[in-house]
Amino acid sequence: MQEMGKHQTLILIQKMVKIPPLQALSLFNCSTQQGFQHTHHSISFLLQHLLDHQKLPHAQSLLLQILSSKISSPFFTVSSLLHHLTQNQNPSMTTALLYESIIDAHLKSQLLDKALIFFNEMVDKGLVYRPNIFNSLLGSLVRSNCFEKAWMVFNELKERVKFDVYSFGIMIKGCCENGNLDKSFQLLGLLQDIGLSPNVVIYTTLIDGCCKNGDIEKARSLFEKMGEMGLVANQYTFTVLINGLFKKGLKKDGFDLFEKMKINGLFPNLYTYNWYSKAGNWKGVADLAREMEGRGISPSKVTCTVLIDAYVRLQDMEKAFQIFSSMERFGLVPDVYVYGVLIHGLCMKGNMKESSKLFRSMAEMHVEPSDVIYNTMIHGYCKEDNSYRALRLLREMEAKGLVPNVASYSSIIGVLCKDGKWQESEVLLDKMIELQLKPSASILNMISKAKNFTELKI
């Protein structure tokens, strides 16, 4: 069998060597689909062919398929194949790209320790690598909550590896996220010591870290330092500092910075207004809106959305609809989320007449209701025991290819059982099971009771 495999591999390689790399890859894939059992040599040749022609993404994709066992063979294991690929490789650009592809595939497969082993091996062999592969490794460790390991790797390799500003940015972000602001400033000093200049992202990360740590004066100092260095603050830089100022109760300073932001041609995003809402302080959001209005600051679509959400949560539907009506005046078009928030508020108040009007008006505005809105409406009708309207919306959802959630099915089944319509309930139960939605024990019990009650009456 092994000799036959070698012979077939040789024939395949002879075919691949005569054609461009992507055609060779296509031939390789066709042979795999037809049951061809690859060897170390066929895969090694194809990877070399791809990398020699700078087809790095295709090489990485091939390795990912091998790591995930989508490509397997009795002639090799993943471990033996990787050993074959990396042994006795002379230092060259292609060899460096091979290691980068192997490391990248391991990172994407969440095999971080293996990726680190291959990176160390790459450094030990003196291969010249591109900074992005080291940064990908650091970033993966930080995102996977392995900051201590990332810190250890950074320190162990700082004498052997050339860092760039992005390497420092990743580690500074990791320090801030892990509450170690002192380490982040040590890194800022080291970055400058080796002749690199911090960028806007690094300063924004540090400003955010200082604000979260309650050191608003340090955050302000960094913001000023950025300007002195000729760095232009972006909307995220302004946002984190504005949020920090509001959090400290420095509302006047926050609004002054807000206005400076708009003068600079930057427009607030959701986070600029959202720190109150994150804390559940919806009254704070409403107060903020009044101050904005008093200062003549025109709201954006995001502002209106946040404010409508705040007033609905405060159960002030009149004010929510005032904001909704004002959107047209400012040339803003409500989206499906805005409609969803208002419909939810009306349904919770039991005002199904108005929620139905708003729901039907969406078609006039060419806004397609989401599954969330349909489920909200169904729940509202079920609360007032209106199984007819709830069922009609359920059918409408299905016709549009939307899937009702468990709560919608359960609510309608509950109302139907209450009306003694257990047969219709069973039809919906079968539909739930068909959609792999698990009915609760209480729903099954409800249908059984309704059925027994009807039979007793007969």
Coordinates of N, CA, C and O in Angstrom, one line a residue, residues 174-248:
G174 N -3.7 45.2 26.6 CA -3.8 44.0 27.5 C -3.6 44.5 29.0 O -4.4 44.0 29.9
C175 N -2.6 45.3 29.2 CA -2.4 45.8 30.6 C -3.6 46.6 31.1 O -4.0 46.4 32.2
C176 N -4.1 47.5 30.3 CA -5.3 48.3 30.7 C -6.5 47.4 31.0 O -7.2 47.7 32.0
E177 N -6.7 46.4 30.1 CA -7.9 45.6 30.3 C -7.7 44.7 31.6 O -8.7 44.3 32.2
N178 N -6.5 44.5 32.0 CA -6.3 43.7 33.2 C -6.0 44.5 34.4 O -5.6 44.0 35.4
G179 N -6.3 45.8 34.3 CA -6.2 46.7 35.4 C -4.8 47.1 35.9 O -4.6 47.5 37.0
N180 N -3.8 46.9 35.0 CA -2.4 47.2 35.4 C -2.0 48.4 34.6 O -1.2 48.3 33.6
L181 N -2.4 49.6 35.1 CA -2.1 50.8 34.4 C -0.6 51.1 34.5 O 0.0 51.7 33.5
D182 N 0.1 50.8 35.6 CA 1.5 51.0 35.8 C 2.3 50.3 34.7 O 3.2 50.9 34.1
K183 N 2.0 49.1 34.4 CA 2.7 48.3 33.4 C 2.5 49.0 32.0 O 3.4 49.0 31.2
S184 N 1.3 49.5 31.8 CA 1.1 50.1 30.5 C 1.9 51.3 30.3 O 2.4 51.6 29.2
F185 N 2.2 52.1 31.3 CA 3.0 53.3 31.2 C 4.5 52.9 31.1 O 5.3 53.6 30.5
Q186 N 4.9 51.8 31.8 CA 6.2 51.3 31.6 C 6.5 50.9 30.1 O 7.5 51.2 29.6
L187 N 5.5 50.3 29.5 CA 5.6 50.0 28.1 C 5.7 51.2 27.2 O 6.4 51.2 26.2
L188 N 4.9 52.2 27.6 CA 4.9 53.5 26.8 C 6.4 54.1 26.9 O 6.9 54.5 25.8
G189 N 7.0 54.0 28.0 CA 8.4 54.5 28.2 C 9.3 53.7 27.4 O 10.2 54.2 26.7
L190 N 9.2 52.4 27.4 CA 10.1 51.5 26.6 C 9.9 51.7 25.1 O 10.9 51.8 24.4
L191 N 8.7 51.9 24.7 CA 8.4 52.2 23.3 C 9.2 53.4 22.8 O 9.8 53.4 21.7
Q192 N 9.2 54.5 23.6 CA 9.8 55.7 23.3 C 11.4 55.6 23.4 O 12.1 56.2 22.6
D193 N 11.8 54.7 24.3 CA 13.3 54.5 24.5 C 13.9 53.9 23.3 O 15.1 54.1 23.0
I194 N 13.1 53.0 22.6 CA 13.7 52.3 21.4 C 13.4 53.1 20.1 O 13.7 52.6 19.0
G195 N 13.0 54.4 20.3 CA 12.9 55.2 19.1 C 11.5 55.2 18.4 O 11.4 55.7 17.3
L196 N 10.5 54.5 19.0 CA 9.2 54.5 18.3 C 8.3 55.6 18.9 O 8.5 56.1 20.0
S197 N 7.3 56.0 18.1 CA 6.4 57.0 18.6 C 5.0 56.4 18.8 O 4.5 55.7 17.9
P198 N 4.4 56.7 19.9 CA 3.0 56.1 20.2 C 2.0 56.7 19.2 O 2.2 57.9 18.8
N199 N 1.1 55.9 18.8 CA 0.0 56.4 17.8 C -1.2 56.8 18.6 O -1.3 56.7 19.8
V200 N -2.3 57.2 17.8 CA -3.5 57.6 18.4 C -4.2 56.5 19.1 O -4.8 56.7 20.2
V201 N -4.1 55.3 18.6 CA -4.7 54.1 19.3 C -4.1 53.9 20.6 O -4.9 53.6 21.6
I202 N -2.8 54.0 20.8 CA -2.2 53.8 22.1 C -2.6 54.9 23.0 O -2.9 54.6 24.2
Y203 N -2.6 56.1 22.6 CA -3.0 57.2 23.5 C -4.5 57.0 23.9 O -4.8 57.2 25.1
T204 N -5.3 56.6 23.0 CA -6.8 56.4 23.3 C -6.9 55.3 24.3 O -7.7 55.4 25.3
T205 N -6.2 54.2 24.2 CA -6.2 53.1 25.1 C -5.8 53.6 26.5 O -6.4 53.2 27.5
L206 N -4.7 54.4 26.6 CA -4.2 54.9 27.9 C -5.2 55.9 28.5 O -5.4 55.8 29.7
I207 N -5.8 56.7 27.7 CA -6.8 57.7 28.2 C -8.0 56.9 28.8 O -8.5 57.2 29.9
D208 N -8.4 55.9 28.1 CA -9.5 55.1 28.5 C -9.2 54.4 29.8 O -10.0 54.3 30.8
G209 N -7.9 53.8 29.9 CA -7.5 53.2 31.1 C -7.5 54.1 32.3 O -7.9 53.8 33.4
C210 N -7.0 55.4 32.1 CA -6.9 56.3 33.2 C -8.4 56.7 33.6 O -8.6 56.8 34.8
C211 N -9.3 56.9 32.7 CA -10.7 57.2 33.0 C -11.3 56.1 33.8 O -12.0 56.4 34.8
K212 N -11.1 54.9 33.4 CA -11.7 53.8 34.2 C -11.1 53.6 35.6 O -11.7 53.1 36.5
N213 N -9.8 54.1 35.7 CA -9.1 54.0 37.0 C -9.4 55.2 37.8 O -8.9 55.4 38.9
G214 N -10.2 56.2 37.3 CA -10.6 57.4 38.1 C -9.6 58.5 38.0 O -9.8 59.5 38.7
D215 N -8.5 58.4 37.2 CA -7.5 59.4 37.2 C -7.8 60.3 36.0 O -7.1 60.2 34.9
I216 N -8.8 61.2 36.1 CA -9.2 62.0 35.0 C -8.2 63.1 34.6 O -8.1 63.5 33.4
E217 N -7.4 63.5 35.6 CA -6.4 64.5 35.3 C -5.3 64.0 34.4 O -4.8 64.6 33.5
K218 N -4.9 62.7 34.7 CA -3.9 62.0 33.9 C -4.4 61.8 32.5 O -3.7 62.0 31.5
A219 N -5.7 61.5 32.4 CA -6.3 61.3 31.1 C -6.3 62.6 30.3 O -6.0 62.6 29.1
R220 N -6.6 63.7 30.9 CA -6.6 65.0 30.3 C -5.2 65.4 29.8 O -5.0 65.9 28.7
S221 N -4.2 65.1 30.7 CA -2.8 65.4 30.4 C -2.4 64.6 29.1 O -1.7 65.2 28.2
L222 N -2.8 63.4 29.0 CA -2.5 62.5 27.8 C -3.1 63.1 26.6 O -2.5 63.1 25.5
F223 N -4.4 63.6 26.7 CA -5.1 64.2 25.6 C -4.4 65.4 25.1 O -4.2 65.6 23.9
E224 N -3.9 66.2 26.0 CA -3.1 67.4 25.6 C -1.8 67.0 25.0 O -1.4 67.7 24.0
K225 N -1.2 66.0 25.5 CA 0.1 65.5 25.0 C 0.0 65.1 23.5 O 0.9 65.3 22.7
M226 N -1.1 64.5 23.2 CA -1.4 64.0 21.8 C -1.3 65.2 20.9 O -0.7 65.2 19.8
G227 N -2.0 66.3 21.3 CA -2.0 67.5 20.4 C -0.6 68.1 20.2 O -0.2 68.5 19.1
E228 N 0.2 68.1 21.3 CA 1.6 68.6 21.3 C 2.4 67.8 20.3 O 3.3 68.3 19.7
M229 N 2.1 66.5 20.2 CA 2.9 65.6 19.3 C 2.4 65.6 17.9 O 2.9 64.9 17.0
G230 N 1.3 66.4 17.7 CA 0.8 66.5 16.3 C -0.2 65.3 15.9 O -0.5 65.1 14.8
L231 N -0.6 64.6 17.0 CA -1.6 63.5 16.7 C -3.0 64.0 16.8 O -3.3 64.8 17.7
V232 N -3.8 63.6 15.9 CA -5.2 64.1 15.9 C -6.2 63.1 16.5 O -6.3 62.0 16.1
A233 N -6.8 63.5 17.6 CA -7.7 62.7 18.3 C -8.9 62.3 17.4 O -9.4 63.1 16.6
N234 N -9.3 61.0 17.4 CA -10.4 60.5 16.7 C -11.7 60.5 17.5 O -11.6 60.8 18.7
Q235 N -12.8 60.0 17.0 CA -14.1 60.1 17.7 C -14.0 59.2 19.0 O -14.6 59.5 20.0
Y236 N -13.2 58.1 18.9 CA -13.1 57.2 20.1 C -12.3 57.9 21.2 O -12.6 57.7 22.4
T237 N -11.3 58.6 20.8 CA -10.5 59.3 21.8 C -11.4 60.3 22.6 O -11.4 60.4 23.8
F238 N -12.1 61.1 21.8 CA -13.1 62.1 22.4 C -14.1 61.4 23.3 O -14.4 61.8 24.4
T239 N -14.6 60.3 22.8 CA -15.7 59.5 23.4 C -15.2 59.1 24.8 O -16.0 59.3 25.8
V240 N -14.1 58.4 24.9 CA -13.6 57.9 26.2 C -13.4 59.0 27.2 O -13.7 58.8 28.4
L241 N -12.8 60.1 26.7 CA -12.6 61.2 27.7 C -13.9 61.9 28.1 O -14.1 62.2 29.3
I242 N -14.8 62.1 27.1 CA -16.1 62.7 27.5 C -16.8 61.8 28.5 O -17.4 62.3 29.5
N243 N -16.8 60.5 28.3 CA -17.4 59.6 29.2 C -16.8 59.6 30.6 O -17.5 59.6 31.7
G244 N -15.4 59.8 30.6 CA -14.7 59.9 31.9 C -15.1 61.2 32.6 O -15.2 61.2 33.8
L245 N -15.2 62.3 31.9 CA -15.6 63.5 32.5 C -17.0 63.5 33.1 O -17.3 63.9 34.2
F246 N -18.0 62.9 32.3 CA -19.3 62.8 32.8 C -19.4 61.9 34.1 O -20.1 62.2 35.0
K247 N -18.6 60.8 34.0 CA -18.6 59.9 35.1 C -18.1 60.5 36.4 O -18.5 60.2 37.5
K248 N -17.2 61.5 36.3 CA -16.6 62.3 37.4 C -17.6 63.4 37.8 O -17.2 64.2 38.8

